Amino acid sequence: MIRIGVLISGSGSNLQSIIEAVNAGSIVGEIVQVISNDEAAYGLTRAAGYGISTKVVKHGDYSDRHGFDQELVRVLKESQVDLVVLAGFMRVLGADFLAAFPDRVINIHPALLPSFPGTHGQDQAFVYGVKLAGCTVHFVDEKVDHGPIIIQAVVPVLSDDSRDRLAARILRCEHKIFPHALALYCAGKLQIEDRKVKISGVDESVLENQFLISCPDLV
Ligand code: GAR
């Protein structure tokens, strides 16, 4: 059974979707530790409500990123974590952290990478005026929001959308693709080749002729 550590900074709605998938048996793994860099993160309350061990590691308590990363690694290793999941974790992890968990850190980003990396990806997409927004689950490498992509989902932008309405629809989509990507990982179905993630044992024929067009007249 894969031992999962989840890093959060905020509400933890993605964490909740992962907990539910674990409890439903669709992710064959166990969440053994939740860590937040912010003691006020509501995700800590969610985790504790399910009896999951929680810990606060405040980045402000460390003089540099290295010290912060080292403490995160220490806590995760103490819990014998195999896979680190970034579920709305708003700090950048350094090379030392990633070296401790090679190809074993997975992140969710609220935009279609490589477009709109960084913070508030869904807002960036809205302001830019894209017709198709979305979200991305990817392995983490040393560049921000850059590593091999596991799953993406497209969310059309509607003409009367507000930032909040679009962000809410993207978030609902995150709650679908994130647990699914983790289920695939835990089932040993993901393989990285030349930065491309191959998913074994899935029938892609359904996707072969699928297009998502942003103009309703054409659909
Ligand atoms: C999610 O939209 C997630 O994609 C985003 O933070 C939100 C956390 O929500 N992450 C990033 O922007 C990372 N660059 P949650 O706390 O309710 O899961």
Short mmCIF file of N, CA and C and ligand atoms in Angstrom, two decimals, residues 8-15 46 87-90 107-110 118-122 145 171 174-175, ligand 1:
data_model
loop_
_atom_site.label_atom_id
_atom_site.label_comp_id
_atom_site.label_asym_id
_atom_site.label_seq_id
_atom_site.Cartn_x
_atom_site.Cartn_y
_atom_site.Cartn_z
N ILE A 8 -0.57 20.97 2.14
CA ILE A 8 -1.63 21.93 1.83
C ILE A 8 -1.25 23.32 2.35
N SER A 9 -2.01 24.32 1.89
CA SER A 9 -1.84 25.67 2.44
C SER A 9 -3.18 26.31 2.78
N GLY A 10 -4.30 25.68 2.35
CA GLY A 10 -5.56 26.41 2.47
C GLY A 10 -6.75 25.52 2.76
N SER A 11 -7.80 25.74 1.99
CA SER A 11 -9.10 25.12 2.26
C SER A 11 -9.08 23.59 2.27
N GLY A 12 -8.27 23.01 1.40
CA GLY A 12 -8.15 21.56 1.40
C GLY A 12 -9.30 20.83 0.72
N SER A 13 -9.98 21.50 -0.22
CA SER A 13 -11.06 20.79 -0.90
C SER A 13 -10.50 19.66 -1.77
N ASN A 14 -9.32 19.87 -2.34
CA ASN A 14 -8.69 18.77 -3.09
C ASN A 14 -8.30 17.63 -2.15
N LEU A 15 -7.77 17.99 -1.00
CA LEU A 15 -7.45 16.97 0.00
C LEU A 15 -8.70 16.14 0.31
N ARG A 46 -10.22 19.46 8.21
CA ARG A 46 -10.80 18.33 7.43
C ARG A 46 -10.04 17.04 7.74
N ALA A 87 -1.54 19.53 -2.63
CA ALA A 87 -2.96 19.81 -2.86
C ALA A 87 -3.24 21.25 -2.42
N GLY A 88 -2.89 22.19 -3.32
CA GLY A 88 -3.04 23.60 -2.96
C GLY A 88 -1.94 24.05 -2.03
N PHE A 89 -0.75 23.52 -2.23
CA PHE A 89 0.42 23.90 -1.42
C PHE A 89 1.11 25.06 -2.13
N MET A 90 1.19 26.20 -1.47
CA MET A 90 1.60 27.43 -2.15
C MET A 90 3.06 27.80 -1.93
N ASN A 107 1.49 17.32 -8.24
CA ASN A 107 0.84 18.60 -7.95
C ASN A 107 -0.42 18.77 -8.81
N ILE A 108 -1.35 19.57 -8.30
CA ILE A 108 -2.50 20.01 -9.11
C ILE A 108 -2.34 21.50 -9.38
N HIS A 109 -2.61 21.89 -10.62
CA HIS A 109 -2.52 23.31 -10.98
C HIS A 109 -3.82 23.72 -11.69
N PRO A 110 -4.38 24.89 -11.34
CA PRO A 110 -5.69 25.26 -11.90
C PRO A 110 -5.62 25.96 -13.25
N GLY A 118 2.39 29.37 -12.01
CA GLY A 118 2.48 30.31 -10.88
C GLY A 118 1.18 30.39 -10.13
N THR A 119 1.02 31.49 -9.40
CA THR A 119 -0.17 31.59 -8.55
C THR A 119 -1.39 32.06 -9.36
N HIS A 120 -2.57 31.69 -8.89
CA HIS A 120 -3.85 32.13 -9.47
C HIS A 120 -3.93 31.85 -10.96
N GLY A 121 -3.59 30.63 -11.35
CA GLY A 121 -3.61 30.25 -12.76
C GLY A 121 -4.97 30.44 -13.40
N GLN A 122 -6.03 30.14 -12.62
CA GLN A 122 -7.38 30.27 -13.20
C GLN A 122 -7.73 31.75 -13.44
N ASP A 145 5.72 24.44 -11.85
CA ASP A 145 4.59 24.02 -12.68
C ASP A 145 5.05 23.53 -14.05
N LEU A 171 -12.34 24.12 -10.14
CA LEU A 171 -12.09 23.38 -8.89
C LEU A 171 -12.88 22.07 -8.87
N GLU A 174 -10.97 19.76 -10.85
CA GLU A 174 -9.77 19.30 -10.11
C GLU A 174 -10.12 18.10 -9.23
N HIS A 175 -11.31 18.20 -8.61
CA HIS A 175 -11.71 17.14 -7.68
C HIS A 175 -11.95 15.82 -8.39
C1 GAR B 1 -6.62 24.67 -6.08
O1 GAR B 1 -7.33 25.40 -7.08
C2 GAR B 1 -5.27 24.26 -6.61
O2 GAR B 1 -5.29 23.92 -7.97
C3 GAR B 1 -4.48 25.52 -6.39
O3 GAR B 1 -4.89 25.97 -5.13
C4 GAR B 1 -6.25 25.60 -4.92
C5 GAR B 1 -6.33 24.89 -3.58
O4 GAR B 1 -7.67 24.65 -3.25
N1 GAR B 1 -3.06 25.25 -6.44
C6 GAR B 1 -2.20 26.09 -6.99
O5 GAR B 1 -2.51 27.16 -7.47
C7 GAR B 1 -0.75 25.64 -6.96
N2 GAR B 1 0.03 26.42 -7.86
P1 GAR B 1 -8.01 23.61 -2.07
O6 GAR B 1 -7.17 24.03 -0.87
O7 GAR B 1 -9.48 23.81 -1.83
O8 GAR B 1 -7.67 22.24 -2.55
#
